[in-house]
Structures are given as structure tokens and as C-alpha cells.
Coordinates of C-alpha atoms and ligand atoms in Angstrom, one line a residue:
M1108 CA -14.1 24.2 15.3
S1109 CA -13.0 22.6 11.9
E1110 CA -9.3 21.7 11.4
S1111 CA -8.9 24.8 9.0
I1112 CA -10.4 27.3 11.3
C1113 CA -8.2 26.1 13.9
I1114 CA -5.0 26.4 12.0
F1115 CA -6.2 29.9 10.9
A1116 CA -6.6 31.0 14.4
L1117 CA -3.3 29.5 15.2
E1118 CA -1.5 31.4 12.3
K1119 CA -3.0 34.6 13.4
L1120 CA -1.9 34.3 17.1
T1121 CA 1.7 33.4 15.8
F1122 CA 1.8 36.5 13.5
L1123 CA 0.5 38.7 16.5
F1124 CA 3.1 37.1 18.6
L1125 CA 5.7 37.9 15.7
C1126 CA 4.6 41.4 15.6
S1127 CA 5.0 42.0 19.2
M1128 CA 8.4 40.4 19.2
K1129 CA 9.4 42.8 16.5
T1130 CA 8.2 45.8 18.4
L1131 CA 10.0 44.5 21.5
K1132 CA 13.2 44.2 19.6
A1133 CA 12.9 47.6 17.9
L1134 CA 12.5 48.9 21.4
L1135 CA 15.5 47.2 22.7
V1136 CA 17.5 48.5 19.7
S1137 CA 16.7 52.1 20.3
L1138 CA 17.4 51.8 24.1
V1139 CA 20.8 50.5 23.4
F1140 CA 21.3 53.3 21.0
M1141 CA 20.3 55.9 23.7
M1142 CA 22.6 54.5 26.2
P1143 CA 26.0 56.2 26.7
H1144 CA 28.6 54.4 24.6
S1145 CA 31.0 53.9 27.6
L1146 CA 28.3 51.8 29.4
L1147 CA 28.5 49.4 26.6
A1148 CA 32.0 49.0 25.6
E1149 CA 34.0 46.6 27.8
V1150 CA 37.5 46.1 28.2
N1151 CA 38.4 42.5 28.0
I1152 CA 41.7 41.7 26.9
I1153 CA 43.7 38.4 26.8
P1154 CA 46.5 38.6 27.6
Q1155 CA 46.1 41.1 30.3
P1156 CA 48.1 44.3 29.4
T1157 CA 50.7 45.6 31.6
R1158 CA 48.5 48.8 32.3
V1159 CA 45.1 49.9 31.4
T1160 CA 43.5 53.2 32.1
E1161 CA 39.8 53.5 31.2
K1162 CA 38.6 56.9 30.4
T1163 CA 35.1 58.3 29.8
G1164 CA 33.5 58.2 26.3
S1165 CA 34.2 56.0 23.2
F1166 CA 35.6 56.0 19.7
V1167 CA 33.1 54.9 16.9
L1168 CA 34.4 53.4 13.7
K1169 CA 32.4 55.0 10.7
P1170 CA 32.5 54.3 7.2
N1171 CA 34.3 57.4 6.4
A1172 CA 37.2 56.4 8.7
T1173 CA 40.7 56.7 7.5
I1174 CA 44.1 54.8 8.6
A1175 CA 47.3 56.4 8.6
Y1176 CA 50.9 55.0 9.3
N1177 CA 54.2 57.3 9.7
S1178 CA 56.7 54.6 8.3
K1179 CA 56.9 52.8 5.3
S1180 CA 57.6 49.6 7.1
L1181 CA 54.2 49.8 8.7
Q1182 CA 52.3 49.5 5.4
P1183 CA 51.7 45.9 5.7
A1184 CA 50.3 46.3 9.4
A1185 CA 47.9 48.9 8.1
E1186 CA 46.7 46.8 5.2
Y1187 CA 46.4 43.9 7.7
L1188 CA 44.3 46.1 9.9
R1189 CA 42.2 47.2 7.1
E1190 CA 41.6 43.5 5.9
K1191 CA 40.7 42.6 9.5
L1192 CA 38.0 45.4 9.7
K1193 CA 36.3 45.1 6.4
P1194 CA 34.2 41.9 6.3
A1195 CA 32.0 42.7 9.3
T1196 CA 32.0 46.6 8.9
G1197 CA 31.7 46.5 5.1
Y1198 CA 34.2 49.5 5.2
E1199 CA 37.1 50.1 2.8
L1200 CA 39.1 52.2 5.0
P1201 CA 41.5 54.4 3.0
I1202 CA 45.2 54.2 4.1
G1203 CA 47.6 57.1 3.9
K1204 CA 51.0 58.2 5.1
G1205 CA 51.1 60.6 8.0
K1206 CA 49.6 61.1 11.3
K1207 CA 46.2 62.6 10.6
A1208 CA 43.6 60.0 10.5
D1209 CA 41.1 58.2 12.8
I1210 CA 43.4 55.3 13.1
V1211 CA 47.1 56.2 13.4
L1212 CA 50.0 53.7 13.6
S1213 CA 53.1 55.1 14.6
L1214 CA 56.7 53.9 14.9
T1215 CA 58.5 55.9 17.7
T1216 CA 61.4 56.2 19.8
Q1217 CA 59.6 57.9 22.5
T1218 CA 57.9 55.0 23.9
E1219 CA 58.8 53.2 26.9
T1220 CA 57.0 49.9 26.2
G1221 CA 60.3 48.2 24.8
A1222 CA 60.6 45.4 22.2
E1223 CA 57.1 44.1 21.0
G1224 CA 55.4 46.6 23.3
Y1225 CA 52.9 49.2 22.3
K1226 CA 50.6 52.1 23.7
L1227 CA 47.2 52.5 22.6
T1228 CA 45.1 55.5 23.3
S1229 CA 41.7 55.6 22.3
S1230 CA 39.3 58.8 22.5
E1231 CA 36.2 60.3 20.7
K1232 CA 38.9 61.7 18.4
G1233 CA 40.6 58.5 17.3
I1234 CA 43.0 55.8 17.9
L1235 CA 46.7 55.9 18.2
I1236 CA 49.0 52.8 18.3
E1237 CA 52.5 53.7 19.2
A1238 CA 55.5 51.3 19.4
A1239 CA 59.2 51.0 18.8
D1240 CA 59.1 48.1 16.4
Y1241 CA 56.6 46.6 13.8
R1242 CA 55.6 43.8 16.2
G1243 CA 54.3 46.2 18.7
I1244 CA 52.1 47.9 16.3
I1245 CA 50.7 44.3 15.5
H1246 CA 50.1 43.5 18.9
G1247 CA 48.5 47.0 19.3
I1248 CA 46.0 45.9 16.4
A1249 CA 45.2 42.7 18.2
T1250 CA 44.3 44.8 21.3
L1251 CA 42.2 47.1 19.2
R1252 CA 40.3 44.2 17.6
Q1253 CA 39.6 42.8 21.2
L1254 CA 38.4 46.4 22.3
L1255 CA 35.8 46.2 19.3
P1256 CA 32.5 44.4 19.5
Y1257 CA 32.9 40.6 19.1
Q1258 CA 31.2 40.5 16.0
I1259 CA 34.3 42.3 14.3
E1260 CA 35.6 38.8 13.8
K1261 CA 32.5 37.9 11.6
A1262 CA 33.4 36.8 8.0
T1263 CA 30.2 38.5 6.7
L1264 CA 28.7 42.0 6.9
Q1265 CA 27.1 42.9 10.4
P1266 CA 25.0 46.1 9.5
Y1267 CA 23.4 46.6 13.0
V1268 CA 26.5 46.8 15.2
T1269 CA 28.0 50.1 16.3
W1270 CA 31.8 49.8 16.1
M1271 CA 32.6 51.3 19.2
V1272 CA 35.9 51.4 21.1
P1273 CA 35.9 52.4 24.7
A1274 CA 38.1 55.4 25.7
V1275 CA 41.3 53.8 27.2
E1276 CA 44.8 54.1 27.4
I1277 CA 47.0 50.9 27.3
E1278 CA 50.7 50.3 27.9
D1279 CA 51.8 47.0 27.4
T1280 CA 55.0 44.8 27.2
P1281 CA 55.4 41.1 26.9
N1282 CA 57.1 39.3 29.9
F1283 CA 58.7 36.6 27.5
E1284 CA 59.8 36.9 23.9
W1285 CA 59.0 33.4 23.2
R1286 CA 55.2 32.9 23.1
G1287 CA 55.0 29.7 20.8
M1288 CA 52.7 27.1 19.4
M1289 CA 54.0 23.9 17.8
L1290 CA 51.8 22.2 15.2
D1291 CA 52.4 18.7 13.9
P1292 CA 51.1 18.4 10.3
V1293 CA 52.8 15.0 9.6
R1294 CA 50.7 12.4 11.9
H1295 CA 47.9 14.4 10.2
F1296 CA 48.0 17.1 7.5
F1297 CA 46.6 20.4 7.7
T1298 CA 46.4 22.6 4.3
L1299 CA 48.0 26.0 3.9
E1300 CA 44.8 27.6 4.4
E1301 CA 44.2 25.8 7.8
T1302 CA 47.6 26.9 8.9
K1303 CA 47.0 30.3 7.8
R1304 CA 43.7 30.3 9.8
F1305 CA 45.7 28.9 12.8
L1306 CA 48.3 31.7 12.5
D1307 CA 45.4 34.3 12.5
I1308 CA 44.2 33.0 15.8
M1309 CA 47.8 33.1 17.3
A1310 CA 48.3 36.8 16.0
L1311 CA 45.1 37.8 17.9
Y1312 CA 46.4 36.3 21.3
K1313 CA 50.0 37.9 20.6
F1314 CA 51.8 34.5 20.0
S1315 CA 55.1 35.1 18.3
K1316 CA 56.5 31.8 17.3
F1317 CA 55.1 29.1 15.2
H1318 CA 57.2 25.8 15.5
W1319 CA 56.4 23.6 12.5
H1320 CA 57.0 19.8 13.1
L1321 CA 57.4 19.2 9.3
V1322 CA 59.0 15.8 9.4
D1323 CA 58.4 12.5 11.3
S1324 CA 58.3 8.8 10.9
Q1325 CA 54.5 9.0 9.5
G1326 CA 55.2 11.5 6.6
W1327 CA 57.4 14.2 5.1
R1328 CA 55.7 17.4 4.6
L1329 CA 58.3 19.7 3.0
E1330 CA 59.3 19.9 -0.5
I1331 CA 63.1 19.1 -0.7
K1332 CA 64.3 19.5 -4.3
K1333 CA 67.5 17.5 -3.8
Y1334 CA 65.5 14.4 -2.6
P1335 CA 62.1 14.2 -4.3
L1336 CA 61.1 10.8 -2.9
L1337 CA 60.6 12.4 0.4
T1338 CA 57.4 14.1 -0.7
D1339 CA 56.3 12.0 -3.7
N1340 CA 56.3 8.9 -1.6
S1341 CA 56.6 9.8 2.1
G1342 CA 54.0 12.7 1.6
Y1343 CA 51.1 10.4 1.2
R1344 CA 50.1 6.9 2.7
D1345 CA 47.5 4.3 2.6
P1346 CA 45.3 5.2 5.8
E1347 CA 44.7 1.5 6.2
G1348 CA 48.2 0.8 6.7
E1349 CA 48.7 3.6 9.3
H1350 CA 47.9 2.8 13.1
W1351 CA 46.9 6.3 13.9
D1352 CA 44.6 6.9 10.7
R1353 CA 42.8 3.6 11.8
R1354 CA 42.8 4.6 15.4
C1355 CA 41.1 8.1 14.7
N1356 CA 38.6 6.4 12.3
E1357 CA 37.8 4.0 15.1
I1358 CA 37.2 6.8 17.9
A1359 CA 35.2 8.7 15.3
K1360 CA 32.7 5.7 15.0
N1361 CA 32.8 4.8 18.7
D1362 CA 32.1 8.4 19.9
N1363 CA 30.1 9.2 16.9
N1364 CA 32.5 12.2 16.3
P1365 CA 32.8 13.4 12.6
R1366 CA 35.9 15.7 13.9
M1367 CA 37.8 12.3 14.2
I1368 CA 37.3 10.8 10.7
V1369 CA 40.5 11.2 8.7
P1370 CA 39.5 13.3 5.8
M1371 CA 39.6 11.4 2.3
T1372 CA 38.6 14.2 0.1
G1373 CA 40.2 17.2 -1.9
E1374 CA 43.6 18.5 -0.8
F1375 CA 44.2 15.7 1.6
T1376 CA 44.3 12.9 -0.9
R1377 CA 45.7 11.7 -4.3
M1378 CA 45.1 8.5 -6.5
K1379 CA 48.1 6.5 -6.9
N1380 CA 48.0 3.2 -8.8
G1381 CA 44.3 3.2 -8.6
K1382 CA 44.3 3.8 -4.8
L1383 CA 43.2 6.8 -2.9
E1384 CA 46.0 7.7 -0.6
Y1385 CA 46.0 10.3 2.3
G1386 CA 48.4 13.2 3.2
G1387 CA 49.9 16.2 1.6
F1388 CA 52.9 18.4 1.7
Y1389 CA 54.0 21.9 1.3
T1390 CA 55.8 23.3 -1.7
Q1391 CA 58.6 25.5 -1.3
D1392 CA 56.6 28.3 -3.1
E1393 CA 53.6 27.8 -0.4
V1394 CA 56.0 27.9 2.4
R1395 CA 57.3 31.3 1.1
D1396 CA 53.8 32.2 1.1
L1397 CA 52.9 31.0 4.7
I1398 CA 56.2 32.8 5.9
E1399 CA 55.1 36.2 4.4
Y1400 CA 51.6 35.7 5.9
A1401 CA 53.3 34.9 9.4
T1402 CA 55.6 37.7 9.2
V1403 CA 52.9 40.4 8.6
R1404 CA 51.2 38.8 11.9
G1405 CA 54.5 39.2 13.8
I1406 CA 55.0 35.6 14.0
D1407 CA 58.4 33.7 13.3
I1408 CA 58.2 30.2 11.8
V1409 CA 60.6 27.7 13.1
P1410 CA 61.0 24.6 11.0
E1411 CA 61.8 21.3 12.5
F1412 CA 63.5 18.6 10.7
D1413 CA 63.8 15.7 13.4
V1414 CA 66.9 13.7 13.3
P1415 CA 68.3 11.4 13.9
G1416 CA 65.2 9.6 15.3
H1417 CA 61.5 10.0 14.0
S1418 CA 63.0 9.6 10.5
Y1419 CA 61.4 6.6 9.1
A1420 CA 59.9 8.8 6.4
A1421 CA 63.4 9.4 5.1
T1422 CA 65.0 6.1 5.9
K1423 CA 62.2 4.1 3.9
E1424 CA 62.9 6.2 0.8
Y1425 CA 66.5 6.1 1.0
P1426 CA 67.5 3.1 2.9
W1427 CA 71.3 4.0 2.8
L1428 CA 70.5 6.6 5.5
S1429 CA 70.0 3.8 8.0
C1430 CA 72.4 1.4 9.8
N1431 CA 73.0 -1.7 7.5
N1432 CA 70.8 -0.1 4.9
D1433 CA 67.7 -1.7 6.2
G1434 CA 65.7 1.3 5.8
R1435 CA 64.6 1.6 9.3
D1436 CA 64.6 4.5 11.9
P1437 CA 66.9 6.3 13.1
I1438 CA 69.3 7.5 10.5
C1439 CA 72.9 6.1 10.9
V1440 CA 75.2 8.9 12.2
G1441 CA 78.1 6.8 11.6
K1442 CA 77.9 7.3 7.8
D1443 CA 79.3 10.4 6.2
T1444 CA 76.7 10.1 3.5
S1445 CA 73.9 10.5 6.1
L1446 CA 75.5 13.5 7.3
E1447 CA 75.7 14.9 3.9
F1448 CA 72.0 14.0 3.6
C1449 CA 71.2 16.2 6.7
R1450 CA 73.2 19.0 5.7
N1451 CA 71.6 19.1 2.2
V1452 CA 68.1 19.1 3.8
Y1453 CA 69.1 21.5 6.3
K1454 CA 70.5 23.8 3.7
E1455 CA 67.3 23.8 1.7
I1456 CA 65.6 24.8 4.9
F1457 CA 68.0 27.4 6.0
D1458 CA 67.5 29.2 2.4
L1459 CA 63.9 29.0 2.5
F1460 CA 63.1 30.1 6.1
P1461 CA 64.4 33.6 7.2
Y1462 CA 64.2 33.1 11.1
E1463 CA 67.4 32.5 12.8
Y1464 CA 66.3 29.7 14.9
V1465 CA 65.9 26.1 13.3
E1466 CA 64.9 22.8 15.4
I1467 CA 66.9 19.7 15.0
G1468 CA 64.5 17.5 17.0
G1469 CA 66.6 14.7 18.6
D1470 CA 63.8 13.3 20.8
E1471 CA 63.2 9.8 21.7
V1472 CA 66.1 8.3 19.6
N1473 CA 66.2 4.5 19.7
R1474 CA 69.8 4.0 19.6
S1475 CA 70.0 0.4 19.8
A1476 CA 70.5 -0.1 16.2
W1477 CA 73.7 2.2 16.5
K1478 CA 75.0 -0.3 19.2
K1479 CA 75.0 -3.1 16.4
C1480 CA 76.2 -1.0 13.4
A1481 CA 79.8 -1.1 12.4
D1482 CA 79.7 2.5 11.0
C1483 CA 78.2 3.8 14.4
Q1484 CA 80.8 1.9 16.5
K1485 CA 83.6 3.1 14.4
R1486 CA 82.5 6.8 14.7
I1487 CA 82.4 6.3 18.5
Q1488 CA 85.9 5.0 18.4
D1489 CA 87.3 7.5 16.1
Q1490 CA 85.9 10.5 17.9
G1491 CA 86.7 8.9 21.5
L1492 CA 83.1 8.8 22.6
K1493 CA 81.9 6.9 25.6
D1494 CA 78.6 5.5 24.3
E1495 CA 75.6 6.0 21.8
A1496 CA 74.3 8.8 23.9
E1497 CA 77.5 10.7 23.3
L1498 CA 77.3 9.7 19.6
Q1499 CA 74.0 11.6 19.4
S1500 CA 75.6 14.5 21.0
W1501 CA 78.5 14.5 18.7
F1502 CA 75.9 14.4 15.8
T1503 CA 74.1 17.4 17.4
C1504 CA 77.2 19.6 17.7
T1505 CA 78.5 18.6 14.3
M1506 CA 75.2 19.7 12.9
E1507 CA 75.1 22.9 15.1
K1508 CA 78.5 23.9 13.5
Y1509 CA 76.7 23.8 10.3
F1510 CA 73.8 25.7 11.6
N1511 CA 76.1 28.3 12.8
E1512 CA 78.1 28.6 9.6
N1513 CA 74.9 29.4 7.9
G1514 CA 73.8 31.8 10.4
K1515 CA 71.3 29.8 12.2
K1516 CA 71.0 28.8 15.7
L1517 CA 69.9 25.4 17.0
I1518 CA 67.2 24.3 19.0
G1519 CA 66.5 20.8 20.1
W1520 CA 64.1 18.6 22.5
D1521 CA 65.5 18.2 26.0
E1522 CA 67.2 14.7 25.0
I1523 CA 70.1 16.8 23.4
L1524 CA 71.2 17.4 26.9
E1525 CA 72.1 13.6 27.1
G1526 CA 75.8 13.2 26.3
G1527 CA 76.5 16.8 26.6
V1528 CA 75.6 19.8 24.4
S1529 CA 77.1 23.0 23.5
K1530 CA 76.3 26.2 25.5
S1531 CA 74.8 27.9 22.2
A1532 CA 72.0 25.5 21.7
T1533 CA 68.5 26.2 22.9
V1534 CA 66.6 23.3 24.9
N1535 CA 62.9 22.7 24.5
W1536 CA 61.9 21.2 28.0
W1537 CA 59.2 18.8 27.0
R1538 CA 59.6 15.9 29.6
G1539 CA 57.7 17.2 32.6
D1540 CA 58.5 14.3 34.4
H1541 CA 62.3 15.1 34.1
T1542 CA 62.1 17.9 36.5
D1543 CA 65.9 18.8 36.5
V1544 CA 65.9 19.6 32.8
V1545 CA 65.6 23.3 33.2
Q1546 CA 68.0 23.4 36.2
R1547 CA 70.7 21.6 34.5
S1548 CA 70.3 23.5 31.1
T1549 CA 70.2 26.9 32.6
S1550 CA 73.2 26.1 35.0
G1551 CA 75.1 25.0 31.9
G1552 CA 74.1 28.3 30.2
N1553 CA 71.7 26.9 27.7
E1554 CA 68.5 29.0 27.1
V1555 CA 65.3 26.9 27.4
I1556 CA 61.6 27.2 26.0
L1557 CA 59.3 25.8 28.4
C1558 CA 56.8 23.2 27.0
P1559 CA 56.4 20.4 29.7
F1560 CA 53.9 17.8 28.6
T1561 CA 52.4 18.2 32.2
F1562 CA 51.0 21.6 31.2
C1563 CA 51.5 22.5 27.6
Y1564 CA 50.7 19.4 25.5
F1565 CA 47.4 20.5 24.0
D1566 CA 46.8 17.1 22.6
Y1567 CA 46.3 15.5 25.9
N1568 CA 42.9 15.2 27.1
Q1569 CA 41.2 17.9 28.9
D1570 CA 38.8 18.0 31.7
N1571 CA 36.9 20.9 33.6
N1572 CA 40.1 21.8 35.7
T1573 CA 42.6 21.7 32.8
I1574 CA 42.7 25.5 32.0
Q1575 CA 42.9 26.6 35.9
K1576 CA 45.7 23.9 36.3
L1577 CA 47.6 25.5 33.2
Y1578 CA 47.0 29.1 34.5
T1579 CA 47.8 28.6 38.0
G1580 CA 50.6 26.0 37.6
D1581 CA 54.3 26.5 37.9
I1582 CA 55.5 26.2 34.2
V1583 CA 58.5 28.2 35.2
P1584 CA 60.4 26.2 37.8
T1585 CA 60.6 28.0 41.2
D1586 CA 64.1 27.1 42.1
L1587 CA 65.9 29.1 39.4
S1588 CA 68.3 32.1 40.3
A1589 CA 67.9 35.6 38.6
E1590 CA 70.8 34.7 36.4
Q1591 CA 69.2 31.3 35.4
M1592 CA 65.8 33.1 34.7
K1593 CA 67.4 35.2 32.1
L1594 CA 68.0 32.0 30.1
I1595 CA 64.2 31.2 29.9
K1596 CA 63.2 32.3 26.5
G1597 CA 59.5 31.5 27.3
M1598 CA 56.7 29.2 26.7
Q1599 CA 55.1 26.8 24.0
G1600 CA 52.0 25.0 23.5
N1601 CA 52.7 21.7 21.6
I1602 CA 50.0 20.1 19.3
W1603 CA 50.9 16.6 18.4
C1604 CA 48.3 15.2 15.9
E1605 CA 48.4 11.5 16.0
R1606 CA 44.7 11.7 17.5
I1607 CA 44.0 15.0 15.8
P1608 CA 42.9 14.2 12.0
T1609 CA 41.1 17.5 11.3
E1610 CA 41.1 21.3 11.8
A1611 CA 38.0 21.1 13.9
Q1612 CA 39.5 18.6 16.2
M1613 CA 42.7 20.4 16.5
Q1614 CA 40.8 23.6 17.4
Y1615 CA 38.6 21.7 19.9
M1616 CA 41.8 20.4 21.7
V1617 CA 43.6 24.0 21.7
F1618 CA 40.9 26.3 22.4
P1619 CA 40.1 28.0 24.6
R1620 CA 43.1 26.6 26.9
A1621 CA 45.8 28.2 24.6
L1622 CA 44.4 31.6 25.9
A1623 CA 45.7 30.6 29.3
L1624 CA 49.2 30.0 27.9
A1625 CA 49.0 33.2 26.0
E1626 CA 48.4 35.2 29.1
K1627 CA 51.1 33.3 31.1
A1628 CA 53.7 33.8 28.5
W1629 CA 52.8 37.6 27.9
T1630 CA 51.6 38.9 31.2
K1631 CA 53.9 39.3 34.2
N1632 CA 53.5 36.5 36.9
T1633 CA 52.5 39.3 39.4
Q1634 CA 49.7 40.4 37.2
Q1635 CA 48.2 37.1 36.5
N1636 CA 45.0 36.4 38.5
W1637 CA 42.9 33.4 37.9
D1638 CA 39.3 35.1 38.8
G1639 CA 40.1 38.0 36.4
F1640 CA 41.2 35.6 33.7
Y1641 CA 38.3 33.3 33.8
S1642 CA 35.9 36.1 33.6
R1643 CA 37.4 37.9 30.6
L1644 CA 37.7 34.2 28.9
Q1645 CA 34.0 33.9 29.1
K1646 CA 33.9 36.8 26.8
H1647 CA 36.4 35.3 24.5
I1648 CA 34.5 32.3 24.1
Q1649 CA 32.0 34.3 22.3
R1650 CA 34.7 36.0 20.0
L1651 CA 36.2 32.7 19.0
N1652 CA 32.7 31.2 18.1
T1653 CA 32.2 34.4 16.0
M1654 CA 35.6 33.3 14.2
G1655 CA 34.1 29.8 13.8
V1656 CA 36.6 28.5 16.0
E1657 CA 35.6 24.9 17.7
Q1658 CA 36.1 24.9 21.3
R1659 CA 35.7 22.5 24.3
P1660 CA 33.2 24.0 26.4
L1661 CA 34.5 25.3 29.8
V1662 CA 32.3 23.0 31.9
E1663 CA 31.1 19.9 30.4
Ligands
ACM115 C1 58.0 14.9 22.1 O1 57.1 15.1 22.6 N1 58.6 13.7 21.5 C2 59.0 15.9 21.9
ZN116 ZN1 74.9 3.2 12.1

């Protein structure tokens, strides 16, 4: 046989094979359409709701469907829902006021699901989401998204999907109000769009707090109008001069991992004096935009201006902030001018962020400079303090007064306990090896957010057991009384970004393990079940993939 005849025969065979594949596919598609809808639709919700009653039948979302809401305050929720459903379905669902529609969002005093809770009822006739507050409706929308086929999360039109929702009655209430994630855009920068994408994923899994670590020694990411050098200079840096940038690029090369390359293009760079610099910052207008975005999604933003340590980005620009004007970290708390600086920065933060909680930081302060500083020592004497730990405590309490005068509440990393703290401060327990922190905080009357590095540091390396360890571990210490338990506000995952230079690497480190934290924070302990969670998690891998979220494989 000549070569051309041979190729001809091969092409014909391929053609026949493709034709039969097409027939098979058509057959399968029609079989799927003939199956009862309830056999196809599955209930796989993370975090596991309080009560799920599966019914027979299903609701199918059609192009002529409508959305209604019964209170003006729900209009942003209705628009958010429409926006979420549009790309994959292609439907422009009309929104109206009232209670007659295929999907009804209803604020009501009749529900027993409490703050942030919701009731979702779906049947062939339609979907009703009822809640006592806006956030409950938003969480009901998250559940509705998870009841729909995973393709609903596609950014492009999916014309062959039947948008089926199984008939079900769900009543759901969160266990903890604080279900947080902390992101560090200082060590490496994340654009506003990337941050919005992160908030979007948080909303799907009912996280409620976004702790934004905006300031640290390696950079300053928030526009402060009174001190422009903070962002003009400390917003950018020479990546060759920064240890973590060099380290990331080195790992990228050694592991052949493009997610680890520090991006030196577009929004991550600027030219200064003929040199390309890395970084970025958020203008106050951009922050307002992000706050609105988060608010629609039921998320509070907790800004952090970390003082008096982790402050080199400020002290190098304004050396008078440091002991002996040497431009080093930490801030000198002996000088009134430093206190005035802190108050001025916080004032702009207070005016910008509506949420009542603001984070002071207070972690890992190298207090040795204070020992040798005349101003700091004078402050210790004047205030009758014992040592530098008490000096930090004095600083924290002084700042807290200013917070309170401005209607704000203070949160700090658990070092704020050293040297004493007021009862009204909230403590972020992060030092997992300091196992007495929660006991000490709560017996002193302080509320606690649990984020011990032993479970909740999502920048820490992961192995095949990490998620199970997180899910089954005792993040809530087991030695607390019922009274102390009332002071546990909730849990938080922390994403420090020294070794996370891109959104892709951030997602790879955080997902899917953050879903285990979402369930631990939302679902009652007695309802948590590893096998059940793991089986649901496997379905969510596909959903996250569809959203374009990078993930570490469950088993590697
Ligand atoms: C921290 O990890 N330094 C709070
Ligand atoms: Zn000093």
C-alpha cells in the first residue's frame, strides 16, 4: 500500500470513529435528559448546613425566570445573585420588588435561624430564601450556588447544562460569627481585582471577615494622605534588594514553578529613575470600592496597621519615628510625635473603613532599641512602668483609648497580652506553641479569634494529611468553661506572603484546605464529620477548578 492510500484509510477510520463517538455522546445526552431530575441533582454543601431535608423533584432555572426581593435593603443581594447566574446561563434575570418570582429573597422576622442564618426552600415551583438579616440572604445565595450544577461557576456560556436545583429544605445558622481569612499584600502585592476574586471565593464558603494586613516592614500598601512618602516610596522596592523576592525567584527556578516568579509586569511595577521597581498600593478610592464589593458579599474588612513593630516601611521614610532617629524598626513609643503619627494614620483608617474592628498588630516587637532609648526610658519612668513589655502594653492601651473615642474596637496579635491589656481588646491567638493564650485571655475577659499557626497558617507547607489534621484538630482548646467559650469569637486562616508572590501560588496554598476551616467555623462541632466532609470536598474540587482556582491536589 502506498503512503497516500495508507493515510487515506487512516483518515476514514478516524472519521468513522469520531462519528460513532458523536452518536454515543448524543445517546448519553438524551439518556441524561430522560432521567428524573432528582436522581441527577446532589446536595453537597460546604460548610455543612444545620438541617437539610431532601424532597422529591427539582426546580429548573429557565431563561424566563425572575428574581424578587421584599425589602429595599436586599436589592444589592438580588443584583449580586443575577450577576452570579448570568455568565454560565446567559440569562438576564429580571429583578422586581415583591414575593412573586421564581427566586424570592425575603427578609422576615418569622425565621428561627438567627443572625446570619437562613432558610432555603426549593421545589418545582421555585426557590425561597428567608432570613432575618442581609447576611443570611447572602449565605442562602451561596447555598443556592452550591445546589446548582458546578458549571454555574463558569465565566463563559454553558449552553448544554440543565440548571437544576434539587428540591430541598435547608435551615442553617453559623456556629461562630468570626469566620475569617487574613491576607498579607505587603510581602507580595495582590491587585484590587485579585483581592476581589479572593473575596468572591470567601463568600461562596460563607466567610465573614477579611483581615487585611496592609502594612509591614517590606512595604506600605495603603494611601495615607497625610504621609505620602509611605506609598510613594515604601509602596515599591527593588526586588534585587529584598530577601523574599530573591528567595521566591530562586524557588521558582529550582522547582521550575512559574507560580513562584515575582511578577515584574503591568500593575505590579513602576519605573523610577530608570529602574523597574516591584510593588503597588491601594488608593483610598480603590479601598472604598473594595469595601462596597465586600459589603455586598456579607464580608467585613478589618484593616491592620501593625505597630509598634513590623514598621520599617514607615521608620525608613520618616526616621524621626524611630529611637534616636536612626530609621530602624520599631517605632519609638517614647516620643509624642510617634504617637501623633500613629493617631493620624489610624484616623484616616477609621474614616475609610466602616467596620468597628481595627487591628493594631503588636506582634514580634524587638524591644531592645527601647532599652537604649532615652525617650522610651523616660516614658517608662514617667508612667511608673516595670519594663519594655509594660511600655508596649501602655502604648496599646493608649491607642485603644483613641480607637474607642473614634467608635472603634481594637484587635491585636497575642503579644498584646504581655505587660497587660484592657478587657475590651480582642486577641488574635496565633502562637500555637503558647497553649495558655486562650485560657489566659478568656479568663481575663478578653475575646479571642483562633488562628494558631499549628492549624491556621495557610502559607505553611502542606502534605496529604494537612486537611484532615485541620478538620479533626482541636482549634478550640478543650479546657474552657462555658463562660470562657462565649468569648471565642471564631476562627481565621492567615496567609502570610513572604513565599507567595502570585495569586496562583496563593490559591494553591490556600485551597482546598480553607474549606475545612470554613466548615469548622460555621458548622457545630457535633455535626462535623471527616468522612462526610471529605466526600463533599471532592465534589468542590471540580467547582473550584471551574472557577479557575488553583489547588493543591488532595493526594500528591
Ligand atoms: C504573626 O504571625 N507574626 C502574627
Ligand atoms: Zn525610643
